């Protein structure tokens, strides 16, 4: 069996003047296709938006906030990437 | 409708014929593409292809809606889509070709998109403002369809040996259905004369350039121009259309007069 | 529900006093309503249960494309066709969001597909029923999506961050799904007698399977209790089922339809409906693979996957070639 397409994190600038925000992730064979797929999956092709994609494996994350013995960073474990879905404003704090 | 009337000086029968041709292309291709929904090779592609199908269905509503107005018999876009028989359909044969494998679907899309893109680009300058308006909207959508289908054809052509041979087979198989895009008849001549559309033949050099460039980049061999199948534009279709319509029109035919 | 009878590996729910320090701190955070994020410590049982639940949920979205997808080519108007296509496309999108959420727990999408294709992973029982008429499409939107929403709205508050956020996005996009189904049926019941009969027939066939979506009573289930303690399940199956019946019965009445349950009646005292017991033998049969469409559904997914292998491989190969060419060009330029 062949290898899986890599995972990409998608960041979208929804309106001029705003920061790019993480909206989710997807699979694609390379960066160009990840941008195309992001347009189809996460924007339904709204025009005028700007999309960034970055390979999930290229992201360096800080250690979890709660440090100390109770929360050993479990690097031997599993977590491939942080996925953060955008929270619509009307939902408020989550 | 309170919209500007279509130019009465233009041959209305020719105009209707043209609108059915462009509307039926969108309808039948949209139908074919939507057959993939839930069955595409990757989730991301499933979603992307559904967007293309949705665009085409939307374009169908606009073109056939206008066709109904021009016809002046009170028929809606739905009436035209669901209550005509095959001989009244005016789409080119290419769009009714069965989906085949995903490569064939993409190749059909690319061959069509490259032409559709040029056709709409020219129609944006139509002397008929209603047509120019629809073309303006559709052109944006189709530019993206073309970006995507061209990209995938190149990538799969220059992918693995298997993807290459599948794309070449698809190209060889579909090539004889491309000639109909550039065929012209009295309808085209009358409308081109009035500045409503561009001469079909005038789109050929631009199309050749787009497809040749993509084939070169995708290491695909452009087939020689041999015999070209025609007939759809005058209502003589392949057997496939009948099956499409029997499925598409089932409810409207089985429950005449019902609203949904 | 879209995730039914998810196992937790727990023999019983333990109290805070019985927990090791790690787990106790974790449980206290959950109890305090904090979100657990991917890099943080979590009990292995929590992780495994989430993988089961989220992947089952994702599989349900993907398999759920099929019964409705059946009717895209037969939708009766261009508008209904576009709406249905957009809805089925949303389901693919929701599957994608959920697979991504599960991937944060250390399982790949391909591994999850493998579990689905091998029959190891389950998906919701509801999608093994056939869509026989156009009214079934309306009924799925109204009943099946209605039942799903009952479950998904509270899941937005689930303790696992990526899952909760996926649910927020899904609920937001899904708001039109139930309405479009109800709208299609409302149009039909005002139409010809044949159309109205078609709607009643659809309700007759989909009512009980919809009630089964919530799963058998889990008041005595240790898995359910554990999932609730972890806040990856918020309500009991019976609670949600009751809520669904109470919400749906007046809607059926509005449509002029008869709910196919002779025991259904309003109970003033409890302020809710009494209703009959679904046929759980049928439910367990469907779960075990004996539903009307289990084989077709799974075959369709397996076929899409295996037929698409050359496509996925072709694009991977091209991406590698293109990267090599870029690297070579860079070296040549230096």
XYZ file of C-alpha atoms in Angstrom:
688
model
C 0.000 0.000 0.000
C 1.108 3.465 -0.799
C 1.878 6.248 1.588
C -0.775 8.635 2.762
C -0.850 12.241 1.537
C 0.703 14.435 4.219
C -1.411 16.503 6.559
C -1.514 20.314 6.226
C -2.701 22.991 8.581
C -4.821 25.658 6.952
C -4.862 29.347 7.882
C -7.260 31.777 6.285
C -7.506 35.535 6.246
C -11.235 36.018 6.006
C -11.254 39.776 5.542
C -8.767 42.456 4.753
C -7.044 43.759 7.809
C -7.445 40.600 9.874
C -4.845 38.030 10.802
C -4.772 34.639 9.226
C -6.558 32.244 11.541
C -6.209 28.524 11.848
C -9.341 26.895 10.472
C -8.490 23.217 10.304
C -6.446 20.689 8.429
C -6.575 18.463 5.380
C -4.549 16.028 3.319
C -2.851 16.894 0.039
C 0.142 15.629 -1.954
C 1.895 19.007 -1.957
C 1.545 22.645 -0.958
C -0.078 23.813 -4.172
C -2.771 21.205 -3.970
C -3.202 21.871 -0.285
C -4.052 25.475 -1.164
C -6.538 24.330 -3.801
C -8.113 21.843 -1.451
C -8.293 24.441 1.291
C -10.219 26.702 -1.040
C -12.722 23.965 -1.749
C -12.991 22.534 1.746
C -12.729 25.565 4.003
C -13.852 28.578 2.031
C -16.281 27.124 -0.465
C -14.305 29.393 -2.718
C -15.062 32.784 -1.294
C -13.076 35.207 -3.310
C -10.618 37.658 -1.917
C -9.463 35.487 0.927
C -5.855 34.633 1.494
C -4.846 31.101 2.387
C -1.712 29.800 4.062
C -0.917 26.138 4.356
C 1.894 24.529 6.259
C 2.784 20.910 6.695
C 1.630 19.805 10.115
C 4.938 18.067 10.714
C 6.742 21.409 10.262
C 4.968 23.027 13.183
C 6.914 23.386 16.398
C 4.622 23.655 19.370
C 5.361 24.828 22.854
C 5.066 22.335 25.663
C 1.628 22.073 27.232
C 0.816 24.851 29.640
C 0.592 22.756 32.797
C 4.158 21.706 33.437
C 5.592 19.635 36.187
C 5.421 16.038 37.194
C 1.725 15.638 36.668
C 1.979 16.541 33.031
C 5.062 15.001 31.553
C 5.084 15.878 27.912
C 4.381 12.458 26.506
C 6.580 12.658 23.488
C 6.529 8.943 23.027
C 2.840 9.274 22.404
C 1.048 9.729 19.378
C 0.077 13.293 18.823
C 0.764 14.125 15.300
C -0.392 17.683 15.214
C -2.504 20.274 16.891
C -5.762 20.871 15.166
C -7.634 23.994 16.027
C -10.952 24.689 14.487
C -12.069 28.232 14.157
C -14.682 29.213 16.680
C -17.324 31.474 15.162
C -17.698 34.672 17.147
C -21.358 34.085 17.936
C -20.472 30.954 19.874
C -18.515 33.008 22.348
C -15.912 31.656 24.737
C -15.270 27.949 24.579
C -39.418 40.079 -15.692
C -38.485 43.714 -15.512
C -35.117 43.082 -17.064
C -33.979 44.703 -20.270
C -35.584 42.907 -23.155
C -33.336 40.939 -25.401
C -32.504 42.641 -28.643
C -35.487 41.976 -30.901
C -33.263 42.482 -33.918
C -31.473 39.229 -33.099
C -32.956 36.058 -34.518
C -34.908 34.747 -31.485
C -34.981 31.160 -32.699
C -31.211 31.187 -33.065
C -30.871 32.745 -29.653
C -33.032 30.063 -28.072
C -31.017 27.365 -29.799
C -27.787 28.831 -28.463
C -29.112 29.115 -24.916
C -30.252 25.496 -24.967
C -26.837 24.425 -26.189
C -24.916 26.189 -23.468
C -27.504 25.377 -20.779
C -27.701 21.704 -21.698
C -23.915 21.401 -21.614
C -23.919 22.657 -18.035
C -26.884 20.481 -17.094
C -25.573 17.215 -18.475
C -21.998 17.706 -17.346
C -23.194 18.804 -13.895
C -25.270 15.632 -13.741
C -22.316 13.457 -14.708
C -19.945 15.100 -12.243
C -22.483 14.821 -9.434
C -22.516 11.051 -9.965
C -19.137 10.991 -8.198
C -20.491 12.445 -4.983
C -19.627 9.974 -2.228
C -17.423 7.860 -4.498
C -14.336 9.970 -5.271
C -10.813 8.684 -4.529
C -10.165 11.119 -1.665
C -12.418 13.173 0.578
C -10.807 16.417 -0.560
C -11.549 15.551 -4.189
C -15.105 14.546 -3.371
C -15.702 17.996 -1.926
C -13.938 19.833 -4.745
C -15.806 17.984 -7.461
C -19.139 18.649 -5.794
C -18.294 22.354 -5.972
C -17.817 22.048 -9.715
C -21.109 20.208 -10.091
C -22.864 22.828 -7.987
C -21.498 25.613 -10.161
C -22.706 23.842 -13.275
C -26.191 23.285 -11.880
C -26.337 26.967 -10.969
C -25.290 27.935 -14.474
C -27.936 25.614 -15.888
C -30.608 27.480 -13.960
C -29.456 30.781 -15.418
C -29.052 29.674 -19.017
C -32.194 27.580 -19.227
C -34.130 30.232 -17.326
C -33.172 32.729 -19.986
C -33.950 30.189 -22.699
C -37.465 29.865 -21.299
C -37.903 33.624 -21.430
C -36.691 33.824 -25.002
C -38.960 30.981 -26.004
C -41.877 32.903 -24.520
C -44.086 29.902 -23.804
C -43.922 30.179 -20.043
C -41.521 27.289 -19.590
C -39.155 27.451 -16.621
C -35.605 26.138 -16.422
C -37.023 23.090 -14.641
C -39.582 22.510 -17.398
C -36.812 22.585 -19.956
C -34.533 20.307 -17.943
C -37.128 17.769 -16.895
C -39.741 17.706 -19.609
C -37.886 17.587 -22.902
C -36.968 14.369 -24.625
C -33.483 13.564 -25.859
C -33.925 14.932 -29.388
C -34.638 18.343 -27.922
C -31.399 18.396 -25.960
C -28.584 20.397 -27.499
C -25.496 19.510 -25.455
C -22.344 18.320 -27.171
C -21.666 14.587 -27.053
C -18.526 15.023 -24.936
C -20.456 15.919 -21.786
C -22.687 12.852 -21.922
C -19.732 10.454 -22.119
C -19.852 8.105 -19.128
C -17.583 9.003 -16.207
C -15.272 6.019 -16.587
C -12.445 6.068 -14.070
C -11.569 9.251 -12.204
C -8.907 10.053 -14.792
C -11.393 9.977 -17.614
C -13.742 12.217 -15.681
C -10.912 14.702 -15.117
C -9.786 14.572 -18.729
C -13.341 15.187 -19.943
C -13.544 18.074 -17.504
C -10.278 19.565 -18.695
C -11.120 19.332 -22.400
C -14.477 20.930 -21.682
C -13.223 23.534 -19.186
C -10.568 24.855 -21.566
C -13.270 25.443 -24.180
C -15.903 26.621 -21.714
C -13.431 29.150 -20.337
C -12.756 30.654 -23.767
C -16.403 30.553 -24.734
C -17.478 32.437 -21.609
C -14.606 34.865 -21.880
C -15.864 35.824 -25.337
C -19.484 35.907 -24.150
C -18.627 38.495 -21.521
C -18.459 40.887 -24.451
C -21.748 39.765 -25.965
C -23.999 42.434 -27.402
C -26.798 40.786 -25.423
C -26.356 42.169 -21.930
C -28.309 39.377 -20.271
C -25.933 36.864 -21.804
C -22.896 38.930 -20.902
C -24.071 39.081 -17.279
C -24.466 35.331 -16.935
C -21.137 34.799 -18.686
C -19.448 37.167 -16.255
C -20.577 35.101 -13.269
C -19.937 31.738 -14.893
C -16.519 32.802 -16.129
C -15.222 33.272 -12.608
C -16.371 29.805 -11.633
C -15.086 28.156 -14.765
C -11.669 29.817 -14.474
C -11.295 27.902 -11.253
C -12.622 24.676 -12.800
C -9.963 25.003 -15.486
C -7.168 25.722 -13.000
C -8.061 22.607 -11.148
C -8.678 20.185 -13.987
C -5.553 21.354 -15.849
C -3.460 20.936 -12.738
C -4.726 17.406 -12.119
C -4.322 16.332 -15.742
C -0.696 17.500 -15.673
C 0.035 15.868 -12.336
C -1.520 12.539 -13.253
C 0.061 12.569 -16.715
C 3.430 13.047 -15.053
C 2.735 10.822 -12.052
C 3.182 7.061 -11.990
C 3.323 4.809 -15.045
C -0.220 3.745 -14.279
C -1.620 7.227 -13.872
C 0.135 8.245 -17.075
C -1.306 5.395 -19.093
C -4.795 5.975 -17.695
C -4.662 9.663 -18.613
C -3.341 8.905 -22.087
C -6.088 6.326 -22.621
C -8.684 8.839 -21.452
C -7.321 11.471 -23.808
C -7.259 9.113 -26.797
C -10.760 7.977 -26.016
C -12.276 11.444 -25.622
C -10.385 13.259 -28.339
C -12.864 12.375 -31.124
C -15.536 14.203 -29.147
C -13.685 17.530 -29.065
C -14.357 18.539 -32.674
C -17.981 19.316 -31.968
C -16.978 22.264 -29.786
C -15.706 24.144 -32.818
C -18.321 23.120 -35.372
C -20.511 25.921 -36.670
C -23.895 26.042 -38.309
C -26.383 28.692 -39.418
C -27.320 29.428 -35.790
C -23.737 30.247 -34.914
C -23.289 32.285 -38.046
C -26.369 34.418 -37.378
C -25.440 35.054 -33.746
C -21.788 35.728 -34.498
C -22.863 38.175 -37.167
C -24.986 40.013 -34.576
C -22.114 40.050 -32.089
C -23.940 37.832 -29.598
C -21.339 35.064 -29.648
C -17.895 34.467 -31.048
C -17.444 32.241 -34.090
C -16.924 28.732 -32.655
C -13.907 28.230 -34.894
C -12.281 31.347 -33.453
C -11.901 29.592 -30.085
C -9.849 26.773 -31.557
C -6.349 28.340 -31.514
C -6.677 29.398 -27.883
C -7.995 25.977 -26.920
C -5.184 24.237 -28.794
C -2.690 26.329 -26.921
C -4.150 25.557 -23.493
C -4.440 21.823 -24.046
C -1.138 21.427 -25.877
C 0.736 23.191 -23.130
C -0.857 21.014 -20.478
C -0.213 17.812 -22.406
C 3.428 18.734 -22.891
C 3.845 19.462 -19.222
C 1.991 16.295 -18.304
C 4.035 14.211 -20.792
C 0.883 13.238 -22.666
C 0.734 12.761 -26.408
C -1.834 14.901 -28.154
C -3.806 12.678 -30.523
C -3.970 13.516 -34.221
C -7.166 15.197 -35.359
C -9.032 12.383 -37.047
C -12.723 11.665 -37.347
C -14.821 13.777 -35.006
C -18.204 12.680 -33.623
C -20.965 15.240 -33.877
C -24.694 15.404 -33.453
C -25.534 16.610 -29.968
C -25.876 20.222 -31.016
C -28.686 19.276 -33.380
C -30.340 16.755 -31.068
C -28.787 13.537 -32.329
C -27.203 11.997 -29.260
C -25.458 8.847 -28.130
C -27.387 6.160 -26.287
C -26.063 7.480 -22.996
C -28.279 10.556 -22.941
C -31.457 8.477 -22.793
C -30.282 6.798 -19.627
C -29.284 10.091 -18.069
C -32.693 11.560 -18.794
C -34.667 8.548 -17.640
C -32.943 8.865 -14.299
C -32.982 12.641 -14.078
C -36.578 13.068 -15.207
C -38.086 10.102 -13.369
C -40.068 12.003 -10.734
C -41.330 14.710 -13.045
C -42.486 12.064 -15.505
C -43.986 9.663 -12.956
C -45.936 12.386 -11.134
C -47.035 14.835 -13.820
C -47.957 18.253 -12.523
C -46.700 17.627 -8.991
C -44.639 20.330 -7.325
C -41.576 19.478 -5.287
C -26.549 8.212 17.310
C -23.768 8.731 14.785
C -21.598 7.072 17.406
C -23.510 4.218 19.014
C -22.522 2.098 21.981
C -18.927 3.282 22.173
C -16.866 1.124 24.536
C -14.551 2.714 27.098
C -12.469 -0.196 28.438
C -13.678 0.798 31.903
C -14.842 -1.856 34.331
C -16.405 0.819 36.494
C -16.110 4.565 36.984
C -13.548 5.264 39.670
C -13.728 8.082 42.154
C -11.064 10.793 42.383
C -9.651 9.194 45.536
C -8.901 6.009 43.687
C -6.971 7.703 40.896
C -3.256 8.108 40.393
C -2.105 11.755 40.588
C -1.927 12.217 36.777
C -5.380 10.940 36.219
C -6.801 12.770 39.156
C -5.457 16.097 37.916
C -6.848 15.294 34.503
C -10.278 14.446 35.892
C -10.338 17.600 37.971
C -9.684 19.667 34.881
C -12.497 17.886 33.050
C -14.800 18.393 36.021
C -13.917 22.093 36.009
C -15.027 22.310 32.385
C -11.551 22.819 30.952
C -10.729 21.570 27.481
C -8.175 18.838 27.005
C -5.854 19.570 24.106
C -3.832 17.180 21.936
C -0.425 17.510 23.551
C -1.655 17.153 27.084
C -1.569 14.092 29.245
C -4.707 11.996 29.135
C -5.633 8.510 30.320
C -5.146 5.913 27.630
C -8.770 4.851 28.009
C -9.921 8.404 27.315
C -7.787 8.566 24.199
C -8.932 5.192 22.901
C -12.567 5.923 23.602
C -12.326 9.222 21.777
C -10.673 7.562 18.795
C -13.511 5.031 18.667
C -16.187 7.650 19.048
C -14.801 10.271 16.687
C -13.871 7.775 14.003
C -17.281 6.137 14.243
C -18.804 9.561 13.913
C -16.607 10.321 10.883
C -17.394 6.983 9.244
C -21.088 7.694 9.716
C -20.743 10.972 7.828
C -18.914 9.283 4.970
C -21.168 6.249 4.700
C -24.072 8.623 5.257
C -23.293 10.235 1.911
C -24.430 7.101 0.132
C -28.158 6.701 0.862
C -28.843 10.343 0.024
C -26.300 10.452 -2.778
C -28.473 7.834 -4.477
C -31.021 10.507 -5.232
C -28.844 13.373 -6.470
C -29.270 12.172 -10.045
C -33.029 11.803 -9.540
C -33.819 14.988 -7.627
C -37.039 16.442 -9.036
C -35.957 20.052 -9.659
C -32.680 21.841 -10.286
C -32.980 23.596 -6.956
C -33.598 20.379 -5.008
C -30.679 18.814 -6.852
C -28.350 21.632 -5.835
C -29.554 21.580 -2.215
C -29.131 17.827 -1.937
C -25.708 17.895 -3.549
C -24.606 20.681 -1.203
C -25.874 18.703 1.758
C -24.143 15.482 0.786
C -21.000 17.510 0.121
C -21.284 18.936 3.642
C -21.317 15.390 4.969
C -18.009 14.734 3.223
C -16.705 17.934 4.807
C -17.926 16.890 8.238
C -16.276 13.515 7.817
C -13.077 15.333 6.939
C -13.202 17.604 10.011
C -13.846 14.603 12.249
C -11.091 12.469 10.768
C -8.719 15.398 11.340
C -9.895 15.673 14.948
C -9.253 11.959 15.445
C -5.839 12.310 13.843
C -4.769 14.550 16.719
C -5.068 11.433 18.887
C -2.430 9.519 16.999
C -4.285 7.558 14.385
C -4.079 8.256 10.656
C -7.000 8.639 8.298
C -5.787 5.632 6.326
C -5.775 3.513 9.479
C -9.326 4.591 10.215
C -10.386 3.737 6.670
C -8.784 0.348 7.066
C -10.809 -0.267 10.214
C -13.975 0.755 8.402
C -13.268 -1.379 5.360
C -12.357 -4.429 7.400
C -15.575 -4.155 9.373
C -13.697 -3.543 12.608
C -15.027 0.000 12.993
C -18.747 0.640 12.997
C -20.859 3.455 11.683
C -24.398 4.484 12.550
C -27.028 1.789 12.025
C -29.314 4.257 10.270
C -27.314 4.333 7.052
C -27.929 0.666 6.409
C -31.539 1.396 5.526
C -32.464 1.992 1.895
C -33.688 5.232 0.321
C -36.590 3.997 -1.768
C -38.429 7.174 -2.720
C -37.792 10.891 -2.923
C -39.710 11.341 0.324
C -36.962 9.334 2.033
C -34.588 12.190 1.278
C -36.871 14.609 3.087
C -37.343 12.114 5.914
C -33.608 11.719 6.389
C -33.149 15.469 6.686
C -36.061 15.823 9.052
C -35.631 12.726 11.232
C -32.068 11.518 10.874
C -30.456 14.942 10.900
C -32.921 15.985 13.571
C -31.770 13.091 15.745
C -28.130 13.792 14.964
C -28.464 17.439 15.965
C -29.882 16.371 19.353
C -26.592 14.671 20.004
C -24.222 17.037 18.274
C -25.320 20.232 19.947
C -24.248 19.046 23.433
C -21.063 17.572 21.931
C -19.925 21.127 21.219
C -19.188 21.221 24.938
C -17.256 17.969 24.902
C -14.048 17.939 26.971
C -11.722 17.204 24.065
C -10.896 20.479 22.314
C -10.475 19.361 18.696
C -13.676 17.285 18.796
C -15.659 20.087 20.433
C -14.423 22.575 17.842
C -15.205 20.225 14.974
C -18.727 19.927 16.352
C -19.090 23.703 16.500
C -18.216 23.959 12.844
C -20.442 21.022 11.942
C -23.448 22.306 13.873
C -23.067 25.697 12.245
C -23.000 24.219 8.748
C -25.642 21.661 9.486
C -28.345 24.041 10.544
C -29.897 23.913 7.098
C -29.910 20.134 6.771
C -32.890 19.395 8.928
C -34.797 22.374 7.611
C -34.345 21.430 3.973
C -35.698 17.951 4.710
C -38.725 19.260 6.514
C -39.301 21.833 3.788
C -39.238 19.158 1.071
C -41.808 17.098 2.982
C -43.981 20.113 3.741
C -44.139 20.823 0.024
C -45.070 17.223 -0.759
C -47.856 16.871 1.805
C -49.510 19.909 0.269
C -49.256 18.291 -3.160
C -51.076 15.368 -4.718
C -52.497 12.422 -2.723
C -49.739 10.256 -4.197
C -47.091 12.635 -2.855
C -48.661 12.686 0.580
C -48.824 8.894 0.603
C -45.159 8.824 -0.293
C -44.331 10.984 2.721
C -46.399 8.827 5.092
C -44.677 5.724 3.744
C -41.294 7.311 4.378
C -42.234 8.175 7.968
C -43.476 4.615 8.500
C -40.123 3.212 7.447
C -37.801 5.784 9.042
C -39.491 6.389 12.395
C -38.252 3.357 14.271
C -34.740 3.303 12.810
C -34.484 6.977 13.810
C -35.364 6.149 17.424
C -32.794 3.362 17.316
C -30.103 5.879 16.381
C -29.847 6.858 20.035
C -28.923 3.280 20.941
C -30.488 1.041 23.579
C -31.051 2.375 27.049
C -27.660 2.974 28.625
C -28.725 3.901 32.116
C -26.981 0.793 33.427
C -23.986 0.996 31.099
C -20.576 1.488 32.654
C -19.251 2.743 29.305
C -21.870 5.415 29.201
C -21.168 6.430 32.785
C -17.450 6.610 32.094
C -18.000 8.665 28.927
C -20.159 11.051 30.885
C -17.537 11.366 33.605
C -15.033 12.256 30.876
C -17.536 14.656 29.323
C -17.388 13.072 25.928
C -21.037 12.204 26.296
C -23.459 14.599 27.896
C -26.873 12.938 27.979
C -28.187 9.423 28.320
C -29.607 7.696 25.276
C -33.100 7.638 26.764
C -32.966 11.329 27.567
C -32.079 12.236 24.007
C -34.647 9.826 22.567
C -37.368 11.372 24.716
C -36.344 14.838 23.626
C -36.377 13.778 19.993
C -39.856 12.250 20.237
C -41.226 15.292 22.020
C -39.786 17.579 19.399
C -40.792 15.515 16.386
C -44.345 14.454 17.171
C -45.812 17.974 16.853
C -43.911 18.407 13.580
C -45.452 15.198 12.245
C -48.824 16.523 13.278
C -48.145 19.782 11.466
C -47.411 17.764 8.345
C -50.654 15.824 8.794
C -48.823 12.539 9.239
C -49.407 9.609 11.555
C -46.470 8.424 13.640
C -46.434 4.620 13.321
C -46.561 3.878 17.026
C -49.871 2.761 18.578
C -48.461 3.371 22.069
C -47.610 6.985 21.407
C -49.511 9.375 23.628
C -48.954 12.548 25.606
C -48.258 12.016 29.272
C -49.336 15.112 31.132
C -47.677 14.029 34.329
C -44.167 13.713 32.944
C -44.690 16.493 30.447
C -43.572 14.299 27.602
C -44.752 11.532 25.310
C -45.012 7.885 26.171
C -43.961 5.755 23.250
C -43.300 2.179 22.262
C -40.058 0.269 22.411
C -38.040 -0.013 19.169
C -37.298 -3.514 17.938
C -33.853 -3.941 19.447
C -33.394 -7.302 17.831
C -33.550 -5.545 14.495
C -31.084 -2.957 15.764
C -28.540 -5.547 16.859
C -28.948 -7.337 13.579
C -28.250 -4.174 11.629
C -25.208 -3.463 13.791
C -24.013 -7.017 13.232
C -24.111 -6.542 9.479
C -27.554 -7.886 8.659
C -29.257 -4.627 7.769
C -30.861 -4.185 4.356
C -27.890 -2.287 2.900
C -24.816 -3.118 4.997
C -23.089 -4.980 2.199
C -23.816 -2.336 -0.445
C -22.675 0.522 1.745
C -19.399 -1.054 2.697
C -18.739 -2.290 -0.832
C -19.300 1.201 -2.212
C -16.768 2.666 0.217
C -14.231 -0.068 -0.433
C -14.631 0.330 -4.168
C -14.162 4.112 -4.017
C -11.016 3.580 -1.992
C -9.435 0.825 -4.074
C -10.442 2.338 -7.419
C -8.869 5.596 -6.306
C -5.511 4.144 -5.256
C -3.851 4.879 -8.613
C -5.072 8.462 -8.429
C -3.690 9.085 -4.954
C -0.411 7.353 -5.844
C -0.139 9.305 -9.092
C -0.401 12.605 -7.282
C 2.090 11.538 -4.631
C 4.543 10.487 -7.329
C 4.143 13.787 -9.125
C 4.668 15.783 -5.944
C 7.890 13.858 -5.289
C 9.137 14.359 -8.839
C 8.371 18.048 -8.731
C 10.172 18.418 -5.393
C 13.212 16.585 -6.781
C 13.229 18.829 -9.846
C 13.073 21.934 -7.716
C 15.918 20.674 -5.567
C 18.023 19.835 -8.636
C 17.359 23.245 -10.157
C 18.415 24.907 -6.942
C 21.673 22.996 -6.833
C 22.333 23.785 -10.485
C 21.750 27.462 -9.808
C 24.202 27.568 -6.932
